[in-house]
Each structure stands twice: as structure tokens, then as C-alpha cells.
Coordinates of N, CA and C in Angstrom, one line a residue:
Chain A
A1 N 6.7 42.7 -29.4 CA 5.9 41.7 -28.7 C 6.1 40.4 -29.4
Q2 N 5.7 39.5 -28.2 CA 5.6 38.2 -28.6 C 4.5 37.0 -27.8
S3 N 4.2 36.0 -28.6 CA 3.3 35.4 -28.1 C 3.6 33.9 -28.4
V4 N 2.6 32.8 -27.7 CA 3.1 31.5 -28.1 C 1.4 30.9 -28.3
T5 N 0.9 30.1 -28.9 CA -0.2 29.5 -28.9 C 0.1 27.7 -29.3
Q6 N -0.6 27.1 -28.1 CA -0.4 25.6 -28.1 C -1.7 25.3 -28.8
L7 N -2.0 24.6 -29.5 CA -3.0 24.1 -30.6 C -3.6 23.0 -29.8
D8 N -3.3 22.2 -28.8 CA -4.0 21.3 -28.1 C -3.5 21.2 -27.0
S9 N -4.8 21.5 -25.9 CA -5.1 21.7 -24.5 C -4.8 20.3 -23.9
H10 N -5.3 19.2 -24.5 CA -5.0 17.9 -24.0 C -4.8 17.0 -25.0
V11 N -3.7 16.1 -25.2 CA -3.5 15.1 -25.8 C -3.4 13.7 -25.1
S12 N -4.1 12.6 -25.7 CA -3.7 11.5 -25.3 C -3.3 10.5 -26.2
V13 N -2.4 9.5 -25.6 CA -1.8 8.7 -26.8 C -1.6 7.4 -25.4
S14 N -1.2 6.3 -26.5 CA -1.1 4.8 -25.8 C 0.7 4.7 -25.8
E15 N 0.7 4.0 -24.7 CA 2.3 3.7 -24.4 C 2.7 3.2 -25.8
G16 N 4.0 3.9 -25.9 CA 4.8 3.1 -27.7 C 4.7 3.8 -28.5
T17 N 3.6 4.8 -28.5 CA 2.9 5.6 -29.8 C 4.0 6.9 -29.9
P18 N 3.7 7.3 -31.0 CA 4.4 8.6 -31.1 C 3.4 9.9 -30.4
V19 N 4.4 10.6 -30.0 CA 3.9 12.2 -29.0 C 4.0 13.3 -30.3
L20 N 2.8 14.0 -30.4 CA 3.1 15.2 -31.1 C 2.5 16.5 -30.6
L21 N 3.2 17.1 -29.6 CA 2.7 18.6 -29.3 C 2.8 19.9 -29.9
R22 N 1.9 20.5 -30.5 CA 2.1 21.4 -31.6 C 2.1 23.1 -31.1
C23 N 2.9 23.8 -31.8 CA 2.8 25.0 -31.0 C 3.6 26.2 -32.2
N24 N 3.0 27.2 -32.1 CA 2.6 27.9 -33.1 C 3.5 29.6 -31.9
Y25 N 4.3 30.5 -32.6 CA 4.9 31.7 -31.8 C 4.6 32.8 -32.6
S26 N 4.7 33.6 -32.3 CA 5.1 34.9 -33.0 C 5.5 35.8 -32.0
S27 N 6.9 36.6 -33.2 CA 7.8 37.5 -32.2 C 8.2 38.6 -33.7
S28 N 8.8 39.6 -32.7 CA 8.9 40.8 -33.0 C 10.9 40.5 -33.1
Y29 N 11.5 39.5 -32.9 CA 13.0 39.7 -32.5 C 12.8 37.9 -33.3
S30 N 14.0 37.8 -33.1 CA 15.0 36.7 -33.6 C 14.8 35.8 -32.2
P31 N 13.5 34.7 -32.1 CA 12.8 34.3 -31.0 C 14.2 33.3 -30.7
S32 N 14.3 33.0 -29.2 CA 14.7 31.7 -28.5 C 13.5 30.9 -28.2
L33 N 13.1 29.8 -28.5 CA 11.9 29.0 -28.1 C 12.6 27.7 -27.2
F34 N 11.2 27.5 -25.9 CA 11.8 26.4 -25.6 C 10.3 25.7 -25.2
W35 N 10.9 24.4 -25.0 CA 9.4 23.4 -24.6 C 10.1 23.1 -22.9
Y36 N 9.0 23.6 -21.7 CA 9.2 23.2 -20.4 C 8.0 21.8 -20.0
V37 N 8.5 21.1 -19.2 CA 7.3 20.2 -18.5 C 7.3 20.6 -17.2
Q38 N 6.2 20.3 -16.7 CA 5.9 20.0 -15.6 C 5.4 19.0 -14.9
H39 N 5.5 17.9 -14.3 CA 5.2 16.8 -13.7 C 4.5 17.2 -12.0
P40 N 3.2 16.3 -11.9 CA 2.5 16.9 -10.6 C 3.8 16.8 -9.5
N41 N 3.5 18.0 -8.9 CA 3.9 18.4 -7.4 C 5.4 19.1 -8.1
K42 N 5.7 19.0 -9.2 CA 7.3 19.2 -9.2 C 7.4 20.6 -9.8
G43 N 8.6 21.3 -10.2 CA 9.2 22.6 -10.9 C 8.7 22.2 -12.7
L44 N 9.0 23.4 -13.0 CA 9.0 23.6 -14.4 C 10.5 23.0 -14.6
Q45 N 10.9 22.3 -15.8 CA 11.8 21.5 -16.4 C 11.8 22.1 -17.6
L46 N 13.4 22.4 -17.8 CA 13.2 22.5 -19.3 C 13.6 21.4 -20.0
L47 N 12.9 21.3 -21.6 CA 13.2 20.0 -22.1 C 14.2 20.0 -23.2
L48 N 14.2 21.4 -23.9 CA 14.7 21.8 -24.8 C 15.0 23.1 -25.3
K49 N 15.7 23.4 -26.0 CA 15.6 24.9 -26.4 C 16.7 25.7 -27.7
Y50 N 15.7 26.0 -28.3 CA 16.2 26.6 -29.6 C 16.9 27.8 -29.9
T51 N 18.0 28.4 -30.2 CA 18.4 29.6 -29.8 C 19.5 30.3 -31.0
S52 N 18.6 29.7 -32.2 CA 19.1 30.2 -33.9 C 20.7 29.3 -34.3
A53 N 20.7 28.1 -33.7 CA 21.7 27.1 -34.2 C 20.7 26.4 -35.0
A54 N 21.0 25.0 -34.6 CA 20.2 24.1 -36.0 C 18.5 23.7 -35.4
T55 N 18.1 23.8 -36.3 CA 16.4 24.1 -36.6 C 16.1 22.7 -35.8
L56 N 16.5 21.6 -35.7 CA 16.0 20.7 -35.4 C 17.1 20.5 -33.8
V57 N 16.2 20.4 -32.5 CA 17.0 20.1 -31.4 C 16.4 19.2 -30.3
K58 N 17.4 18.8 -30.1 CA 17.2 17.1 -29.6 C 17.6 18.0 -27.8
G59 N 16.2 16.9 -27.2 CA 16.2 17.2 -26.0 C 16.4 16.2 -25.0
I60 N 15.6 16.1 -23.6 CA 16.3 15.0 -22.6 C 15.1 14.2 -23.0
N61 N 15.0 12.8 -22.3 CA 14.0 11.9 -22.3 C 13.3 11.8 -23.6
G62 N 14.1 11.9 -24.9 CA 14.0 11.6 -26.3 C 13.0 12.4 -26.9
F63 N 13.0 13.6 -26.6 CA 12.0 14.5 -27.1 C 13.1 15.6 -28.2
E64 N 12.3 16.0 -29.2 CA 12.6 16.6 -30.0 C 11.9 17.7 -30.5
A65 N 12.1 18.8 -31.3 CA 11.4 19.9 -31.9 C 12.5 20.2 -32.5
E66 N 11.4 21.0 -33.7 CA 11.7 21.5 -35.1 C 11.6 22.7 -35.0
F67 N 12.5 23.7 -35.3 CA 11.9 24.9 -35.6 C 11.9 25.4 -37.0
K68 N 10.6 25.5 -37.6 CA 10.2 26.2 -38.9 C 9.8 27.5 -38.8
K69 N 10.7 28.3 -39.4 CA 10.5 29.7 -39.3 C 9.4 30.1 -40.2
S70 N 9.2 29.4 -41.6 CA 8.2 29.3 -42.6 C 6.7 29.6 -41.8
E71 N 7.0 28.8 -41.1 CA 5.8 28.1 -40.5 C 5.2 28.6 -39.1
T72 N 6.2 29.4 -38.5 CA 6.1 30.1 -37.6 C 5.7 28.7 -36.3
S73 N 6.5 27.7 -36.3 CA 6.0 26.6 -35.5 C 7.2 26.4 -34.7
F74 N 6.9 25.4 -33.4 CA 8.1 25.1 -32.9 C 7.2 23.4 -32.4
H75 N 7.2 22.4 -33.0 CA 6.2 21.4 -32.7 C 7.2 20.5 -31.6
L76 N 6.5 19.8 -30.4 CA 7.6 18.9 -30.0 C 7.1 17.5 -30.3
T77 N 7.6 16.9 -30.5 CA 7.6 15.2 -30.9 C 8.5 14.0 -30.0
K78 N 8.0 13.0 -30.0 CA 8.7 12.0 -29.0 C 8.4 10.7 -29.8
P79 N 9.3 9.6 -30.4 CA 8.7 8.8 -31.3 C 7.9 7.5 -30.3
S80 N 7.9 7.4 -28.8 CA 7.7 6.4 -28.6 C 7.3 6.9 -27.2
A81 N 6.1 7.0 -26.7 CA 5.7 7.5 -25.5 C 5.5 6.7 -24.3
H82 N 6.2 6.7 -23.2 CA 6.6 6.4 -21.8 C 5.5 6.7 -20.9
M83 N 5.0 5.8 -19.7 CA 4.1 6.4 -19.1 C 4.7 7.6 -18.2
S84 N 5.9 7.9 -18.0 CA 6.4 8.8 -16.9 C 6.5 10.3 -18.1
D85 N 6.0 9.9 -19.4 CA 5.9 11.3 -20.0 C 4.6 12.1 -19.8
A86 N 3.6 11.5 -19.1 CA 2.1 12.2 -18.5 C 2.5 13.4 -17.5
A87 N 2.2 14.6 -18.0 CA 2.9 15.9 -17.1 C 1.8 16.6 -18.6
E88 N 2.0 18.5 -18.0 CA 1.9 19.2 -18.7 C 3.3 20.1 -19.3
Y89 N 3.2 19.9 -20.5 CA 4.2 20.6 -21.2 C 3.9 22.2 -21.6
F90 N 4.5 23.1 -21.6 CA 4.6 24.4 -22.1 C 5.7 24.7 -23.2
C91 N 5.4 24.7 -24.2 CA 6.2 26.2 -25.1 C 5.9 27.4 -25.0
V92 N 7.4 27.7 -24.9 CA 7.9 29.4 -24.6 C 8.3 30.2 -25.1
V93 N 8.2 31.3 -25.5 CA 9.3 32.0 -26.5 C 10.2 33.3 -25.3
S94 N 11.3 33.5 -25.9 CA 12.0 34.6 -25.5 C 12.2 35.7 -26.4
G95 N 12.5 36.7 -26.2 CA 13.8 37.2 -27.4 C 13.7 38.9 -27.2
G96 N 14.9 39.6 -28.0 CA 15.1 40.9 -27.5 C 15.8 41.3 -26.1
F97 N 15.8 42.5 -25.9 CA 16.4 42.7 -24.8 C 16.3 42.4 -23.0
N98 N 14.8 42.0 -23.2 CA 14.3 41.7 -22.2 C 13.7 40.5 -22.3
D99 N 14.7 39.3 -22.6 CA 14.6 37.9 -22.9 C 14.6 37.2 -21.5
Y100 N 14.8 37.6 -20.5 CA 14.3 36.7 -19.4 C 12.4 36.9 -18.8
K101 N 12.0 37.8 -20.0 CA 10.6 37.5 -20.0 C 9.8 36.6 -20.6
L102 N 9.9 35.5 -19.9 CA 9.3 34.4 -21.0 C 7.7 34.4 -20.9
S103 N 7.5 34.1 -22.5 CA 6.1 34.2 -23.0 C 5.4 32.6 -22.6
F104 N 4.7 32.6 -22.1 CA 4.6 30.9 -21.9 C 2.9 30.5 -22.9
G105 N 2.6 29.5 -23.7 CA 1.8 29.2 -24.2 C 0.6 28.7 -22.6
A106 N -0.3 28.2 -23.2 CA -1.3 27.6 -22.1 C -1.2 26.6 -21.7
G107 N -0.5 25.6 -22.3 CA 0.1 24.5 -21.7 C -0.9 23.3 -22.5
T108 N 0.0 22.2 -22.8 CA -0.7 21.0 -23.0 C -0.6 19.5 -21.8
T109 N -1.6 19.2 -22.0 CA -1.8 18.1 -20.8 C -1.4 16.8 -21.4
V110 N -0.6 16.0 -21.2 CA -0.2 14.9 -21.6 C -0.4 13.4 -20.9
T111 N -1.6 12.6 -21.7 CA -2.0 11.5 -20.8 C -1.8 10.8 -21.4
V112 N -0.9 9.1 -20.9 CA -0.3 8.0 -21.6 C -1.3 6.9 -20.9
R113 N -2.2 6.0 -21.8 CA -2.7 4.7 -21.6 C -1.9 3.9 -21.9
A114 N -1.9 2.7 -20.9 CA -1.0 1.5 -20.8 C -1.7 0.5 -21.9
Chain B
E1 N 23.2 18.9 -6.1 CA 22.5 20.9 -6.3 C 21.1 20.9 -6.0
A2 N 20.8 21.4 -4.4 CA 19.7 21.6 -4.3 C 18.8 22.6 -5.5
G3 N 17.7 22.3 -5.9 CA 17.1 23.5 -6.7 C 16.3 24.3 -6.4
V4 N 15.3 25.1 -6.9 CA 14.6 26.3 -6.2 C 13.8 25.7 -5.6
T5 N 13.9 26.3 -4.6 CA 12.3 25.7 -3.2 C 11.6 26.8 -3.0
Q6 N 10.2 26.7 -2.9 CA 9.3 27.6 -2.2 C 8.5 27.2 -1.5
F7 N 8.0 27.9 -0.4 CA 7.5 27.5 0.8 C 6.2 28.8 0.7
P8 N 5.1 28.4 1.5 CA 4.4 27.1 1.3 C 4.1 26.1 0.2
S9 N 3.6 25.2 -0.2 CA 3.1 24.4 -1.1 C 1.9 25.0 -1.4
H10 N 1.0 25.1 -0.6 CA 0.1 25.8 -0.7 C -0.7 26.6 0.5
S11 N -1.4 27.5 0.0 CA -1.6 28.2 0.9 C -3.4 28.9 0.8
V12 N -4.3 28.6 2.0 CA -5.9 29.0 1.6 C -5.7 29.9 2.7
I13 N -6.0 31.3 2.3 CA -6.8 32.2 3.1 C -7.6 32.8 2.3
E14 N -8.7 33.8 3.3 CA -9.8 34.5 3.2 C -9.3 35.8 2.5
K15 N -10.4 36.4 1.7 CA -10.1 37.8 1.0 C -9.6 38.6 2.2
G16 N -9.2 39.6 2.2 CA -8.9 40.3 2.9 C -7.4 40.2 3.8
Q17 N -7.0 38.9 3.9 CA -6.1 38.8 4.9 C -4.7 38.8 3.8
T18 N -3.6 38.8 4.8 CA -2.2 38.9 4.1 C -1.4 37.7 4.2
V19 N -0.7 37.4 2.8 CA 0.0 36.0 2.6 C 1.3 36.6 2.3
T20 N 2.5 35.8 2.6 CA 3.8 35.9 2.1 C 4.3 34.6 1.8
L21 N 4.6 34.5 0.6 CA 5.3 33.7 0.1 C 6.6 33.7 -0.3
R22 N 7.5 32.1 -0.1 CA 9.1 32.6 0.1 C 9.8 31.9 -1.2
C23 N 10.6 32.0 -1.7 CA 11.5 31.4 -2.9 C 12.8 31.4 -2.0
D24 N 13.8 30.5 -2.1 CA 15.1 30.2 -1.9 C 15.6 29.7 -3.5
P25 N 16.4 30.5 -3.9 CA 16.8 30.4 -5.2 C 17.8 29.5 -5.3
I26 N 18.6 29.0 -6.4 CA 19.7 28.1 -6.5 C 20.7 29.1 -6.1
S27 N 21.9 28.1 -5.1 CA 22.8 29.2 -4.5 C 23.8 29.6 -5.5
G28 N 24.2 30.7 -5.1 CA 24.9 31.4 -6.4 C 24.3 32.2 -7.6
H29 N 23.1 31.8 -7.8 CA 22.2 32.5 -8.7 C 21.8 33.6 -8.6
D30 N 22.3 35.0 -9.2 CA 22.4 36.5 -8.9 C 20.6 36.9 -9.6
N31 N 20.3 36.3 -10.4 CA 18.7 36.5 -10.8 C 17.5 35.6 -10.2
L32 N 16.6 36.4 -10.1 CA 15.5 35.8 -9.5 C 14.4 36.2 -10.2
Y33 N 13.7 35.2 -10.1 CA 12.0 35.6 -10.9 C 10.9 35.4 -10.4
W34 N 10.2 35.9 -10.5 CA 8.7 35.6 -10.1 C 7.5 35.3 -11.2
Y35 N 6.8 34.3 -11.3 CA 6.1 34.3 -12.2 C 4.3 33.9 -11.6
R36 N 3.7 33.9 -12.2 CA 2.4 33.7 -11.9 C 1.4 32.8 -13.0
R37 N 0.8 31.7 -12.4 CA -0.6 31.5 -13.1 C -1.8 31.5 -12.5
V38 N -2.7 32.5 -12.9 CA -3.7 32.4 -12.6 C -4.8 31.3 -13.2
M39 N -5.7 30.9 -12.5 CA -6.7 29.9 -13.4 C -7.0 29.7 -14.6
G40 N -6.9 29.5 -15.3 CA -7.3 29.0 -16.8 C -6.6 29.9 -17.3
K41 N -5.2 30.4 -17.3 CA -4.5 31.3 -17.9 C -2.9 31.1 -17.9
E42 N -2.4 31.7 -18.8 CA -1.0 31.0 -19.2 C -0.1 31.8 -18.0
I43 N 0.9 31.1 -17.6 CA 2.0 31.3 -16.9 C 2.5 33.0 -17.1
K44 N 2.6 33.8 -16.3 CA 2.8 35.5 -16.8 C 3.9 35.2 -16.0
F45 N 4.8 36.5 -16.3 CA 5.8 37.4 -15.8 C 5.7 38.4 -14.5
L46 N 6.1 38.0 -13.5 CA 6.1 39.3 -12.5 C 6.9 40.6 -11.9
L47 N 8.1 39.6 -11.9 CA 9.2 40.6 -11.9 C 10.5 39.9 -11.8
H48 N 11.2 40.5 -11.7 CA 13.0 40.1 -11.9 C 13.7 41.0 -11.1
F49 N 14.6 40.0 -10.2 CA 15.9 40.7 -9.3 C 17.1 40.3 -9.5
V50 N 18.2 41.0 -10.1 CA 19.4 40.6 -9.5 C 20.0 41.0 -8.5
K51 N 20.5 40.4 -7.5 CA 20.9 40.3 -6.5 C 19.8 41.1 -6.0
E52 N 19.8 41.9 -5.0 CA 18.8 42.3 -4.1 C 17.8 43.9 -5.0
S53 N 18.8 43.9 -6.2 CA 17.7 45.0 -6.6 C 16.6 44.3 -7.8
K54 N 15.3 45.1 -7.8 CA 14.5 45.4 -8.6 C 14.9 45.6 -9.8
Q55 N 14.8 44.7 -11.1 CA 15.6 45.0 -12.2 C 14.4 45.5 -13.2
D56 N 13.0 44.6 -12.8 CA 12.2 44.6 -13.6 C 11.0 44.5 -12.9
E57 N 9.7 45.6 -12.9 CA 8.3 44.7 -11.8 C 7.4 45.1 -12.9
S58 N 7.2 45.3 -14.1 CA 6.4 45.5 -15.0 C 5.4 44.7 -15.2
G59 N 5.9 43.5 -14.7 CA 4.7 42.2 -14.6 C 3.7 42.2 -13.2
M60 N 3.8 43.0 -12.1 CA 3.3 42.9 -11.0 C 2.0 43.7 -10.9
P61 N 0.9 42.9 -10.7 CA -0.6 43.5 -11.3 C -1.0 44.9 -10.5
N62 N -0.6 45.1 -9.1 CA -1.0 46.5 -8.8 C -0.2 46.3 -7.3
N63 N -0.3 47.5 -6.5 CA 0.6 48.0 -5.4 C 0.0 47.1 -4.0
R64 N -0.9 46.0 -4.2 CA -0.9 44.9 -3.2 C -0.2 43.8 -3.1
F65 N 0.8 43.8 -3.8 CA 1.7 43.0 -4.3 C 3.5 43.6 -3.6
L66 N 4.0 43.1 -3.0 CA 5.4 43.3 -2.9 C 6.2 42.0 -2.5
A67 N 7.5 42.4 -3.4 CA 8.2 41.8 -3.5 C 10.0 42.2 -3.1
E68 N 10.3 41.5 -2.2 CA 11.4 41.5 -1.5 C 12.6 40.7 -2.1
R69 N 13.9 41.0 -1.8 CA 15.3 40.5 -1.7 C 16.0 40.5 -0.7
T70 N 16.2 40.8 0.3 CA 16.8 41.5 1.1 C 18.5 40.3 1.3
G71 N 19.2 41.3 1.4 CA 20.8 40.3 1.2 C 21.1 39.4 -0.2
G72 N 19.9 39.7 -1.2 CA 20.5 39.2 -2.4 C 20.3 37.1 -2.5
T73 N 19.7 37.1 -1.7 CA 19.7 35.4 -1.0 C 17.9 34.8 -1.3
Y74 N 17.4 34.4 -0.3 CA 16.0 34.2 -0.9 C 15.2 35.5 -0.9
S75 N 14.0 35.4 -1.4 CA 13.2 36.6 -1.7 C 11.9 35.9 -1.4
T76 N 10.9 37.2 -0.7 CA 9.5 37.0 -0.6 C 8.7 38.0 -1.5
L77 N 7.5 37.4 -1.6 CA 6.3 37.9 -2.2 C 5.0 38.2 -1.5
K78 N 4.7 39.1 -0.9 CA 3.7 39.2 0.0 C 2.2 39.9 -0.8
V79 N 1.0 39.5 -0.7 CA -0.2 39.9 -1.0 C -1.1 40.3 0.0
Q80 N -1.4 41.8 0.1 CA -1.9 42.4 1.0 C -2.6 43.8 0.5
P81 N -3.9 43.5 1.0 CA -4.0 42.5 1.3 C -4.9 41.5 0.1
A82 N -5.3 40.4 0.5 CA -5.6 39.4 -0.6 C -7.2 39.2 -1.2
E83 N -7.4 39.1 -2.4 CA -8.2 39.3 -3.1 C -8.7 38.0 -3.7
L84 N -9.8 37.9 -4.1 CA -10.3 36.3 -5.1 C -9.3 36.2 -6.2
E85 N -9.0 37.2 -7.2 CA -8.6 36.9 -8.4 C -7.0 36.9 -8.2
D86 N -6.5 37.0 -6.9 CA -5.0 36.5 -6.8 C -5.0 34.9 -6.8
S87 N -5.8 34.1 -6.7 CA -5.6 32.9 -6.5 C -4.9 32.4 -8.1
G88 N -3.7 31.5 -7.2 CA -3.3 30.8 -8.6 C -2.1 30.2 -8.2
V89 N -1.1 30.0 -9.0 CA 0.4 29.1 -8.6 C 1.3 30.4 -9.1
Y90 N 1.8 30.6 -7.7 CA 2.9 31.7 -8.0 C 4.4 30.7 -8.2
F91 N 5.0 30.9 -9.1 CA 6.7 30.0 -9.8 C 7.5 31.1 -9.0
C92 N 8.1 30.7 -9.0 CA 9.8 31.3 -8.4 C 11.0 30.5 -9.4
A93 N 11.7 31.5 -9.9 CA 12.7 30.6 -10.8 C 14.4 31.4 -10.5
S94 N 15.3 30.8 -11.0 CA 16.3 31.9 -10.8 C 17.5 31.2 -12.3
S95 N 18.3 31.9 -12.0 CA 19.4 31.7 -13.4 C 20.7 32.3 -12.8
Q96 N 21.7 31.8 -13.6 CA 23.3 32.5 -13.3 C 23.3 33.7 -14.3
E97 N 22.8 33.4 -15.4 CA 22.5 34.6 -16.9 C 21.4 35.5 -16.7
R98 N 21.8 36.7 -17.0 CA 20.5 37.4 -17.3 C 19.5 36.9 -18.7
R99 N 20.5 36.8 -19.6 CA 20.2 36.5 -20.6 C 20.2 35.1 -21.2
G100 N 19.4 34.6 -22.5 CA 19.3 33.3 -22.4 C 18.2 32.4 -22.2
G101 N 17.4 32.9 -21.5 CA 16.1 32.0 -20.8 C 16.2 30.6 -20.2
F102 N 17.1 30.2 -20.0 CA 17.3 28.9 -19.3 C 17.3 29.2 -17.9
L103 N 15.9 29.0 -17.3 CA 15.6 29.8 -15.8 C 15.2 28.1 -15.3
Y104 N 15.9 28.3 -13.8 CA 15.3 26.5 -13.4 C 14.4 27.3 -12.0
F105 N 13.0 26.4 -12.4 CA 11.8 26.8 -11.7 C 11.8 26.1 -10.7
G106 N 11.1 26.8 -10.0 CA 10.6 25.7 -8.5 C 9.1 25.0 -8.7
P107 N 9.0 24.9 -7.6 CA 7.7 23.7 -7.9 C 6.2 24.3 -7.9
G108 N 6.8 26.2 -7.4 CA 5.5 26.4 -7.3 C 4.5 26.5 -5.7
T109 N 4.0 27.5 -5.7 CA 3.1 27.7 -4.5 C 1.7 28.2 -4.8
R110 N 0.5 27.2 -4.5 CA -0.6 27.4 -5.2 C -1.6 28.0 -3.7
L111 N -2.1 29.1 -4.2 CA -2.5 30.2 -3.5 C -4.1 30.2 -3.8
T112 N -4.8 30.0 -2.9 CA -6.4 30.3 -2.8 C -6.8 31.1 -2.3
V113 N -7.6 32.1 -2.5 CA -8.2 33.0 -1.8 C -9.5 32.8 -1.6
T114 N -10.6 32.7 -0.7 CA -11.6 32.4 -0.4 C -12.4 33.5 0.3

């Protein structure tokens, strides 16, 4: 069994300030973890993924996430927010034999203030 | 490369009517998935095709839902008869590999049942 908890349903930041989106997971397997983003009227886009290699994972558009097994966390960060980062972000876990069955968090909506 | 496309983008129907959603995966992707986000809930797995064969339909909510993928190309998801609780966003995704979780998602079809 696996599940994801995104600790914030909504995050508001000023342009140029850091972004932190928090995610905790549980999994009976050695998990693969992902962050997806959905901009309005667009499909879900993969930002980055962790699959048991380096614990600090760099993704697209300046995002990165750190896998912390002891804390069962996979928080997403970006040092400087841009207006184009306004979107909904999903933390996702998969694992085990049926690892195509992704388990999504509830999503975090990010708004960026000018 | 064209992404995953879904049609229609929005559909509003009355309870008891039938609706058919279509998904065109990325060319060459044998794996096709349907996911659903019901209002206020997480995105949930519905089913998985490999080519024209259903590999896993454990997430299908009930027998009012019928998914097909004739010829292993595009897929349809029919809801008959639709109920109010079927309202939500239906996402289609595709991938080359079955494992790994790297899925390409479409923009979704927003279904509203009134």
C-alpha cells in the first residue's frame, strides 16, 4: 500500500522569493517519487522523479526535491519563484510490481504575487 | 512530437445520459492509462491497457464504465448511464515502458453530470 500527503492545499509567494511545497509519503515498497505540475488547461507535466539514485533530484524550470527516507518526505523547492510557476502541483508515489498505478496527493495550488 | 490528446475538453450531460470520452496517446506508446479526479478528491487510477488488452481495470468504479482500445491506438471511456458522482476530470496518459512511472498525461476531460 502507498499514499501521499501534501501538507499545504494552497501556497502563496511573492515573485523572486523561495517556494516550498511539502510532501510526505508512505509505501510498503522502495518507492519511486515524482512531482507533476498542471498549468491551467494543460496536461500534467513531470517536473522531476526520484528512483533510488541521488537523494537530491533536480528537475525542470529550476525545481528540485530531496528524498529523506528517515522523514518519509519529498519536499519540492525552488529558490526564486516566477509568475509562470503559478499552477497546481502534485506529489506522486509509485512502487512495487504495479508501479504504473500512481498514487497522487491532493495537490497544492501555487499563486505568485507580483 | 504531439502529446496525449483528449476529446472533448468539457462535457455537460444530464443524469442518465451516456457520454464517451476519447484519448489519443502519443504515437508508438503501447501503454495507455485512465485516471480520474472527482471533485475535492485525489487523482485516482482507473485502468491500464497494453496495446488493445486491458491489463488492470481494478480502479474502475462500477460496470457503468466501459473502456476500449480497439486496434491498440486510441481509447474510449464510456459512462452509461451517467450519475451525479461521475462528475470530475478524466485524465488519459500513455508511456512506452510499463514500469517507471514516467507517464505523459493529456489535459483531461472535465465531465459535469447535472
